Amino acid sequence: DTGVSQDPRHKITKRGQNVTFRCDPISEHNRLYWYRQTLGQGPEFLTYFQNEAQLEKSRLLSDRFSAERPKGSFSTLEIQRTEQGDSAMYLCASSFDSSHQPQHFGDGTRLSIL
Amino acid sequence: QQQVKQSPQSLIVQKGGISIINCAYENTAFDYFPWYQQFPGKGPALLIAIRPDVSEKKEGRFTISFNKSAKQFSLHIMDSQPGDSATYFCAASPTGGYQKVTFGIGTKLQVIP
């Protein structure tokens, strides 16, 4: 399977704990995006990488959130001191590095905060 | 604020009928308009996309109509099938060096036999 892969698929944790998610994009894709999707809503942009450079972060990405893409391949999204409001589906997408290229999404990591 | 407004939020269509989902936008910097289909437990999958230099794009049973002056676009699903039952998102992204996609709220489509 050469699609976008995300791990884990589900994460249940207690409030206050730290969690980390991993995304493996399609190998030829330079661009990598993180989105958050809550129930009954469309995905909301969080941050974007071109190769290893993080080029934009949404206001939704508080100081508790950090994302990395150290070698321009896989990416991690870490949430520190999780809160109830962090419960959501975290989606990763990737695309080629040119205008109007479609983004290909993974199946997401569903985070539940107890 | 909702930059891409989508309606209806839910839609029930009989098998063989036409499903129509409408979207509107305000940001004139948007110039790429994809539609995504999402099944429960899965990520969004690109269905069809259009740029504003064309007024219509058709791929199989799926057609996008685009009205640049009204800043509106719509998805038509012809001969709707139960397998089309899913949530559909319209989206938009601007010109520039990257594509930050802004999604609509989604339309949950149910096609009944």
PDB file of C-alpha atoms in Angstrom:
ATOM      1  CA  ASP A   1       0.000   0.000   0.000  1.00  0.00           C
ATOM      2  CA  THR A   2       1.571   3.308  -1.045  1.00  0.00           C
ATOM      3  CA  GLY A   3      -0.948   5.665   0.534  1.00  0.00           C
ATOM      4  CA  VAL A   4      -0.546   7.957   3.521  1.00  0.00           C
ATOM      5  CA  SER A   5      -0.105   5.907   6.675  1.00  0.00           C
ATOM      6  CA  GLN A   6      -0.915   7.086  10.196  1.00  0.00           C
ATOM      7  CA  ASP A   7      -0.147   5.436  13.504  1.00  0.00           C
ATOM      8  CA  PRO A   8      -1.767   4.716  15.851  1.00  0.00           C
ATOM      9  CA  ARG A   9      -5.319   4.566  14.484  1.00  0.00           C
ATOM     10  CA  HIS A  10      -6.801   5.085  17.930  1.00  0.00           C
ATOM     11  CA  LYS A  11      -5.370   6.590  21.093  1.00  0.00           C
ATOM     12  CA  ILE A  12      -7.110   6.770  24.441  1.00  0.00           C
ATOM     13  CA  THR A  13      -5.376   8.690  27.169  1.00  0.00           C
ATOM     14  CA  LYS A  14      -6.052  10.496  30.405  1.00  0.00           C
ATOM     15  CA  ARG A  15      -6.225  14.248  30.579  1.00  0.00           C
ATOM     16  CA  GLY A  16      -2.831  15.761  31.210  1.00  0.00           C
ATOM     17  CA  GLN A  17      -0.842  13.059  29.451  1.00  0.00           C
ATOM     18  CA  ASN A  18       1.342  13.637  26.393  1.00  0.00           C
ATOM     19  CA  VAL A  19       0.612  11.871  23.126  1.00  0.00           C
ATOM     20  CA  THR A  20       2.511  11.556  19.853  1.00  0.00           C
ATOM     21  CA  PHE A  21       1.183  10.577  16.463  1.00  0.00           C
ATOM     22  CA  ARG A  22       3.131   9.549  13.390  1.00  0.00           C
ATOM     23  CA  CYS A  23       2.427  10.130   9.708  1.00  0.00           C
ATOM     24  CA  ASP A  24       4.210   8.489   6.783  1.00  0.00           C
ATOM     25  CA  PRO A  25       3.355  10.364   3.576  1.00  0.00           C
ATOM     26  CA  ILE A  26       3.391   9.070   0.030  1.00  0.00           C
ATOM     27  CA  SER A  27       7.109   8.745  -0.638  1.00  0.00           C
ATOM     28  CA  GLU A  28       7.327  11.095  -3.632  1.00  0.00           C
ATOM     29  CA  HIS A  29       5.434  13.908  -1.879  1.00  0.00           C
ATOM     30  CA  ASN A  30       7.352  16.935  -0.591  1.00  0.00           C
ATOM     31  CA  ARG A  31       4.417  18.548   1.168  1.00  0.00           C
ATOM     32  CA  LEU A  32       2.864  17.249   4.342  1.00  0.00           C
ATOM     33  CA  TYR A  33      -0.146  18.654   6.168  1.00  0.00           C
ATOM     34  CA  TRP A  34      -1.827  18.058   9.496  1.00  0.00           C
ATOM     35  CA  TYR A  35      -5.547  18.664  10.011  1.00  0.00           C
ATOM     36  CA  ARG A  36      -7.928  18.154  12.905  1.00  0.00           C
ATOM     37  CA  GLN A  37     -11.494  16.966  12.438  1.00  0.00           C
ATOM     38  CA  THR A  38     -14.137  17.016  15.142  1.00  0.00           C
ATOM     39  CA  LEU A  39     -17.466  15.211  14.925  1.00  0.00           C
ATOM     40  CA  GLY A  40     -19.802  16.714  12.360  1.00  0.00           C
ATOM     41  CA  GLN A  41     -17.229  19.158  11.039  1.00  0.00           C
ATOM     42  CA  GLY A  42     -14.844  19.360   8.123  1.00  0.00           C
ATOM     43  CA  PRO A  43     -11.112  19.018   8.651  1.00  0.00           C
ATOM     44  CA  GLU A  44      -9.365  22.146   9.926  1.00  0.00           C
ATOM     45  CA  PHE A  45      -5.822  23.011   8.892  1.00  0.00           C
ATOM     46  CA  LEU A  46      -3.201  22.813  11.650  1.00  0.00           C
ATOM     47  CA  THR A  47       0.210  23.019  10.034  1.00  0.00           C
ATOM     48  CA  TYR A  48       2.159  22.376   6.860  1.00  0.00           C
ATOM     49  CA  PHE A  49       5.662  21.212   5.918  1.00  0.00           C
ATOM     50  CA  GLN A  50       7.577  21.494   2.729  1.00  0.00           C
ATOM     51  CA  ASN A  51      10.299  18.905   3.050  1.00  0.00           C
ATOM     52  CA  GLU A  52      11.589  19.387   6.624  1.00  0.00           C
ATOM     53  CA  ALA A  53      10.590  23.063   6.912  1.00  0.00           C
ATOM     54  CA  GLN A  54       7.434  23.909   8.841  1.00  0.00           C
ATOM     55  CA  LEU A  55       6.057  26.834   6.864  1.00  0.00           C
ATOM     56  CA  GLU A  56       2.784  27.691   8.562  1.00  0.00           C
ATOM     57  CA  LYS A  57       0.964  26.998  11.795  1.00  0.00           C
ATOM     58  CA  SER A  58      -2.712  27.673  12.387  1.00  0.00           C
ATOM     59  CA  ARG A  59      -3.974  29.644  15.384  1.00  0.00           C
ATOM     60  CA  LEU A  60      -5.597  26.324  16.364  1.00  0.00           C
ATOM     61  CA  LEU A  61      -2.130  24.977  17.122  1.00  0.00           C
ATOM     62  CA  SER A  62      -1.573  26.088  20.692  1.00  0.00           C
ATOM     63  CA  ASP A  63       1.792  25.988  22.471  1.00  0.00           C
ATOM     64  CA  ARG A  64       0.935  22.478  23.654  1.00  0.00           C
ATOM     65  CA  PHE A  65       1.126  21.218  20.083  1.00  0.00           C
ATOM     66  CA  SER A  66       4.357  20.614  18.206  1.00  0.00           C
ATOM     67  CA  ALA A  67       5.003  18.997  14.862  1.00  0.00           C
ATOM     68  CA  GLU A  68       8.221  17.868  13.276  1.00  0.00           C
ATOM     69  CA  ARG A  69       9.384  16.392  10.029  1.00  0.00           C
ATOM     70  CA  PRO A  70      13.073  15.880  10.755  1.00  0.00           C
ATOM     71  CA  LYS A  71      14.323  14.364   7.519  1.00  0.00           C
ATOM     72  CA  GLY A  72      11.612  15.494   5.191  1.00  0.00           C
ATOM     73  CA  SER A  73       9.969  12.081   5.253  1.00  0.00           C
ATOM     74  CA  PHE A  74       7.689  11.028   8.135  1.00  0.00           C
ATOM     75  CA  SER A  75       6.215  13.563  10.528  1.00  0.00           C
ATOM     76  CA  THR A  76       5.180  13.498  14.175  1.00  0.00           C
ATOM     77  CA  LEU A  77       2.536  15.557  15.958  1.00  0.00           C
ATOM     78  CA  GLU A  78       2.867  15.802  19.725  1.00  0.00           C
ATOM     79  CA  ILE A  79       0.265  17.135  22.118  1.00  0.00           C
ATOM     80  CA  GLN A  80       1.465  17.918  25.620  1.00  0.00           C
ATOM     81  CA  ARG A  81      -0.781  18.077  28.704  1.00  0.00           C
ATOM     82  CA  THR A  82      -3.821  16.892  26.777  1.00  0.00           C
ATOM     83  CA  GLU A  83      -7.196  18.486  27.476  1.00  0.00           C
ATOM     84  CA  GLN A  84     -10.749  17.265  26.863  1.00  0.00           C
ATOM     85  CA  GLY A  85     -11.048  19.614  23.904  1.00  0.00           C
ATOM     86  CA  ASP A  86      -8.201  17.845  22.150  1.00  0.00           C
ATOM     87  CA  SER A  87     -10.442  14.851  21.472  1.00  0.00           C
ATOM     88  CA  ALA A  88     -10.688  14.675  17.683  1.00  0.00           C
ATOM     89  CA  MET A  89      -9.507  12.872  14.580  1.00  0.00           C
ATOM     90  CA  TYR A  90      -6.032  14.006  13.562  1.00  0.00           C
ATOM     91  CA  LEU A  91      -5.524  13.681   9.825  1.00  0.00           C
ATOM     92  CA  CYS A  92      -2.330  13.792   7.837  1.00  0.00           C
ATOM     93  CA  ALA A  93      -2.181  14.544   4.109  1.00  0.00           C
ATOM     94  CA  SER A  94       0.565  14.828   1.534  1.00  0.00           C
ATOM     95  CA  SER A  95       0.939  16.202  -1.960  1.00  0.00           C
ATOM     96  CA  PHE A  96       3.421  16.971  -4.683  1.00  0.00           C
ATOM     97  CA  ASP A  97       5.280  20.239  -4.556  1.00  0.00           C
ATOM     98  CA  SER A  98       3.455  22.306  -7.173  1.00  0.00           C
ATOM     99  CA  SER A  99       0.286  24.341  -7.436  1.00  0.00           C
ATOM    100  CA  HIS A 100      -3.108  22.737  -7.432  1.00  0.00           C
ATOM    101  CA  GLN A 101      -1.929  19.284  -6.547  1.00  0.00           C
ATOM    102  CA  PRO A 102      -4.536  17.210  -4.725  1.00  0.00           C
ATOM    103  CA  GLN A 103      -3.873  16.307  -1.135  1.00  0.00           C
ATOM    104  CA  HIS A 104      -4.046  12.637  -0.268  1.00  0.00           C
ATOM    105  CA  PHE A 105      -5.247  11.892   3.220  1.00  0.00           C
ATOM    106  CA  GLY A 106      -4.498   9.093   5.614  1.00  0.00           C
ATOM    107  CA  ASP A 107      -7.223   7.464   7.688  1.00  0.00           C
ATOM    108  CA  GLY A 108      -6.320   9.504  10.727  1.00  0.00           C
ATOM    109  CA  THR A 109      -5.608   8.962  14.405  1.00  0.00           C
ATOM    110  CA  ARG A 110      -8.675   9.189  16.624  1.00  0.00           C
ATOM    111  CA  LEU A 111      -7.752  10.691  20.000  1.00  0.00           C
ATOM    112  CA  SER A 112     -10.038  10.251  22.983  1.00  0.00           C
ATOM    113  CA  ILE A 113      -9.267  12.057  26.241  1.00  0.00           C
ATOM    114  CA  LEU A 114     -10.727  10.495  29.387  1.00  0.00           C
TER     115      LEU A 114
ATOM    116  CA  GLN B   1     -15.845  32.264  10.527  1.00  0.00           C
ATOM    117  CA  GLN B   2     -16.891  29.731   7.939  1.00  0.00           C
ATOM    118  CA  GLN B   3     -15.038  30.608   4.755  1.00  0.00           C
ATOM    119  CA  VAL B   4     -16.691  27.868   2.713  1.00  0.00           C
ATOM    120  CA  LYS B   5     -20.419  27.493   3.335  1.00  0.00           C
ATOM    121  CA  GLN B   6     -21.953  24.149   2.433  1.00  0.00           C
ATOM    122  CA  SER B   7     -25.570  23.008   2.273  1.00  0.00           C
ATOM    123  CA  PRO B   8     -27.503  20.939   3.005  1.00  0.00           C
ATOM    124  CA  GLN B   9     -25.899  19.269   6.008  1.00  0.00           C
ATOM    125  CA  SER B  10     -27.835  16.093   5.340  1.00  0.00           C
ATOM    126  CA  LEU B  11     -29.487  14.694   2.259  1.00  0.00           C
ATOM    127  CA  ILE B  12     -31.603  11.624   1.572  1.00  0.00           C
ATOM    128  CA  VAL B  13     -31.968  10.562  -2.051  1.00  0.00           C
ATOM    129  CA  GLN B  14     -33.593   7.552  -3.627  1.00  0.00           C
ATOM    130  CA  LYS B  15     -31.479   5.147  -5.635  1.00  0.00           C
ATOM    131  CA  GLY B  16     -31.205   6.400  -9.197  1.00  0.00           C
ATOM    132  CA  GLY B  17     -31.916   9.988  -8.240  1.00  0.00           C
ATOM    133  CA  ILE B  18     -29.705  13.082  -8.431  1.00  0.00           C
ATOM    134  CA  SER B  19     -27.874  14.295  -5.341  1.00  0.00           C
ATOM    135  CA  ILE B  20     -27.036  17.999  -5.302  1.00  0.00           C
ATOM    136  CA  ILE B  21     -24.740  19.698  -2.789  1.00  0.00           C
ATOM    137  CA  ASN B  22     -24.092  23.421  -2.870  1.00  0.00           C
ATOM    138  CA  CYS B  23     -21.184  25.521  -1.672  1.00  0.00           C
ATOM    139  CA  ALA B  24     -20.331  29.194  -1.576  1.00  0.00           C
ATOM    140  CA  TYR B  25     -17.160  31.096  -0.758  1.00  0.00           C
ATOM    141  CA  GLU B  26     -16.100  34.677  -0.092  1.00  0.00           C
ATOM    142  CA  ASN B  27     -12.339  34.662  -0.460  1.00  0.00           C
ATOM    143  CA  THR B  28     -11.500  35.672  -4.028  1.00  0.00           C
ATOM    144  CA  ALA B  29      -7.995  34.298  -3.540  1.00  0.00           C
ATOM    145  CA  PHE B  30      -9.402  30.775  -3.727  1.00  0.00           C
ATOM    146  CA  ASP B  31      -8.686  29.243  -7.091  1.00  0.00           C
ATOM    147  CA  TYR B  32      -8.815  25.480  -6.600  1.00  0.00           C
ATOM    148  CA  PHE B  33     -11.973  23.726  -5.505  1.00  0.00           C
ATOM    149  CA  PRO B  34     -11.763  20.028  -4.648  1.00  0.00           C
ATOM    150  CA  TRP B  35     -14.555  17.800  -3.417  1.00  0.00           C
ATOM    151  CA  TYR B  36     -13.798  15.037  -0.971  1.00  0.00           C
ATOM    152  CA  GLN B  37     -15.760  11.913  -0.043  1.00  0.00           C
ATOM    153  CA  GLN B  38     -15.392  10.443   3.427  1.00  0.00           C
ATOM    154  CA  PHE B  39     -16.660   7.115   4.717  1.00  0.00           C
ATOM    155  CA  PRO B  40     -16.934   6.419   8.471  1.00  0.00           C
ATOM    156  CA  GLY B  41     -13.550   5.666  10.010  1.00  0.00           C
ATOM    157  CA  LYS B  42     -11.680   6.715   6.892  1.00  0.00           C
ATOM    158  CA  GLY B  43      -9.865   9.833   5.788  1.00  0.00           C
ATOM    159  CA  PRO B  44     -11.277  12.114   3.086  1.00  0.00           C
ATOM    160  CA  ALA B  45     -10.641  10.909  -0.461  1.00  0.00           C
ATOM    161  CA  LEU B  46     -10.446  13.291  -3.406  1.00  0.00           C
ATOM    162  CA  LEU B  47     -13.464  12.863  -5.661  1.00  0.00           C
ATOM    163  CA  ILE B  48     -13.160  15.605  -8.272  1.00  0.00           C
ATOM    164  CA  ALA B  49     -11.703  19.113  -8.439  1.00  0.00           C
ATOM    165  CA  ILE B  50     -12.176  22.230 -10.544  1.00  0.00           C
ATOM    166  CA  ARG B  51     -10.451  25.522 -11.197  1.00  0.00           C
ATOM    167  CA  PRO B  52     -12.500  28.673 -11.850  1.00  0.00           C
ATOM    168  CA  ASP B  53     -11.446  28.974 -15.476  1.00  0.00           C
ATOM    169  CA  VAL B  54     -14.017  26.284 -16.365  1.00  0.00           C
ATOM    170  CA  SER B  55     -17.720  26.297 -15.562  1.00  0.00           C
ATOM    171  CA  GLU B  56     -18.257  22.551 -15.433  1.00  0.00           C
ATOM    172  CA  LYS B  57     -16.259  19.377 -14.979  1.00  0.00           C
ATOM    173  CA  LYS B  58     -17.621  15.874 -15.278  1.00  0.00           C
ATOM    174  CA  GLU B  59     -16.088  12.600 -14.180  1.00  0.00           C
ATOM    175  CA  GLY B  60     -18.359   9.611 -14.551  1.00  0.00           C
ATOM    176  CA  ARG B  61     -21.497  10.207 -12.491  1.00  0.00           C
ATOM    177  CA  PHE B  62     -19.977  13.205 -10.703  1.00  0.00           C
ATOM    178  CA  THR B  63     -20.226  16.753 -12.063  1.00  0.00           C
ATOM    179  CA  ILE B  64     -19.009  20.027 -10.583  1.00  0.00           C
ATOM    180  CA  SER B  65     -20.725  23.218 -11.722  1.00  0.00           C
ATOM    181  CA  PHE B  66     -18.883  26.474 -11.009  1.00  0.00           C
ATOM    182  CA  ASN B  67     -20.238  30.043 -11.054  1.00  0.00           C
ATOM    183  CA  LYS B  68     -17.308  32.391 -10.582  1.00  0.00           C
ATOM    184  CA  SER B  69     -19.340  35.614 -10.515  1.00  0.00           C
ATOM    185  CA  ALA B  70     -21.655  34.256  -7.803  1.00  0.00           C
ATOM    186  CA  LYS B  71     -18.765  32.546  -5.989  1.00  0.00           C
ATOM    187  CA  GLN B  72     -20.748  29.351  -5.854  1.00  0.00           C
ATOM    188  CA  PHE B  73     -20.098  25.784  -6.883  1.00  0.00           C
ATOM    189  CA  SER B  74     -22.004  22.567  -6.626  1.00  0.00           C
ATOM    190  CA  LEU B  75     -21.616  18.811  -6.883  1.00  0.00           C
ATOM    191  CA  HIS B  76     -24.161  16.726  -8.758  1.00  0.00           C
ATOM    192  CA  ILE B  77     -24.184  12.955  -8.350  1.00  0.00           C
ATOM    193  CA  MET B  78     -26.201  11.388 -11.118  1.00  0.00           C
ATOM    194  CA  ASP B  79     -27.879   7.984 -10.767  1.00  0.00           C
ATOM    195  CA  SER B  80     -27.088   7.953  -7.047  1.00  0.00           C
ATOM    196  CA  GLN B  81     -26.316   4.517  -5.592  1.00  0.00           C
ATOM    197  CA  PRO B  82     -26.383   3.166  -2.024  1.00  0.00           C
ATOM    198  CA  GLY B  83     -22.582   2.905  -2.239  1.00  0.00           C
ATOM    199  CA  ASP B  84     -22.467   6.694  -2.606  1.00  0.00           C
ATOM    200  CA  SER B  85     -23.738   7.038   0.964  1.00  0.00           C
ATOM    201  CA  ALA B  86     -20.971   9.007   2.670  1.00  0.00           C
ATOM    202  CA  THR B  87     -20.109  12.498   3.847  1.00  0.00           C
ATOM    203  CA  TYR B  88     -19.105  14.924   1.117  1.00  0.00           C
ATOM    204  CA  PHE B  89     -16.963  17.988   1.699  1.00  0.00           C
ATOM    205  CA  CYS B  90     -16.475  20.893  -0.625  1.00  0.00           C
ATOM    206  CA  ALA B  91     -13.211  22.702  -0.158  1.00  0.00           C
ATOM    207  CA  ALA B  92     -11.160  25.564  -1.494  1.00  0.00           C
ATOM    208  CA  SER B  93      -7.542  26.610  -1.556  1.00  0.00           C
ATOM    209  CA  PRO B  94      -5.750  29.723  -2.715  1.00  0.00           C
ATOM    210  CA  THR B  95      -3.022  30.386  -5.220  1.00  0.00           C
ATOM    211  CA  GLY B  96       0.455  30.624  -3.878  1.00  0.00           C
ATOM    212  CA  GLY B  97       3.232  28.305  -2.967  1.00  0.00           C
ATOM    213  CA  TYR B  98       1.132  25.768  -1.157  1.00  0.00           C
ATOM    214  CA  GLN B  99      -2.396  24.573  -0.735  1.00  0.00           C
ATOM    215  CA  LYS B 100      -3.931  25.218   2.649  1.00  0.00           C
ATOM    216  CA  VAL B 101      -7.324  23.666   2.085  1.00  0.00           C
ATOM    217  CA  THR B 102     -10.402  25.150   3.735  1.00  0.00           C
ATOM    218  CA  PHE B 103     -13.250  22.654   4.062  1.00  0.00           C
ATOM    219  CA  GLY B 104     -16.995  23.104   4.257  1.00  0.00           C
ATOM    220  CA  ILE B 105     -18.970  21.580   7.115  1.00  0.00           C
ATOM    221  CA  GLY B 106     -19.877  18.490   5.119  1.00  0.00           C
ATOM    222  CA  THR B 107     -23.041  16.904   3.749  1.00  0.00           C
ATOM    223  CA  LYS B 108     -24.075  13.483   4.953  1.00  0.00           C
ATOM    224  CA  LEU B 109     -25.656  11.740   1.993  1.00  0.00           C
ATOM    225  CA  GLN B 110     -27.857   8.704   2.373  1.00  0.00           C
ATOM    226  CA  VAL B 111     -29.033   6.912  -0.748  1.00  0.00           C
ATOM    227  CA  ILE B 112     -31.962   4.652  -0.034  1.00  0.00           C
ATOM    228  CA  PRO B 113     -32.948   1.677  -2.192  1.00  0.00           C
TER     229      PRO B 113
END
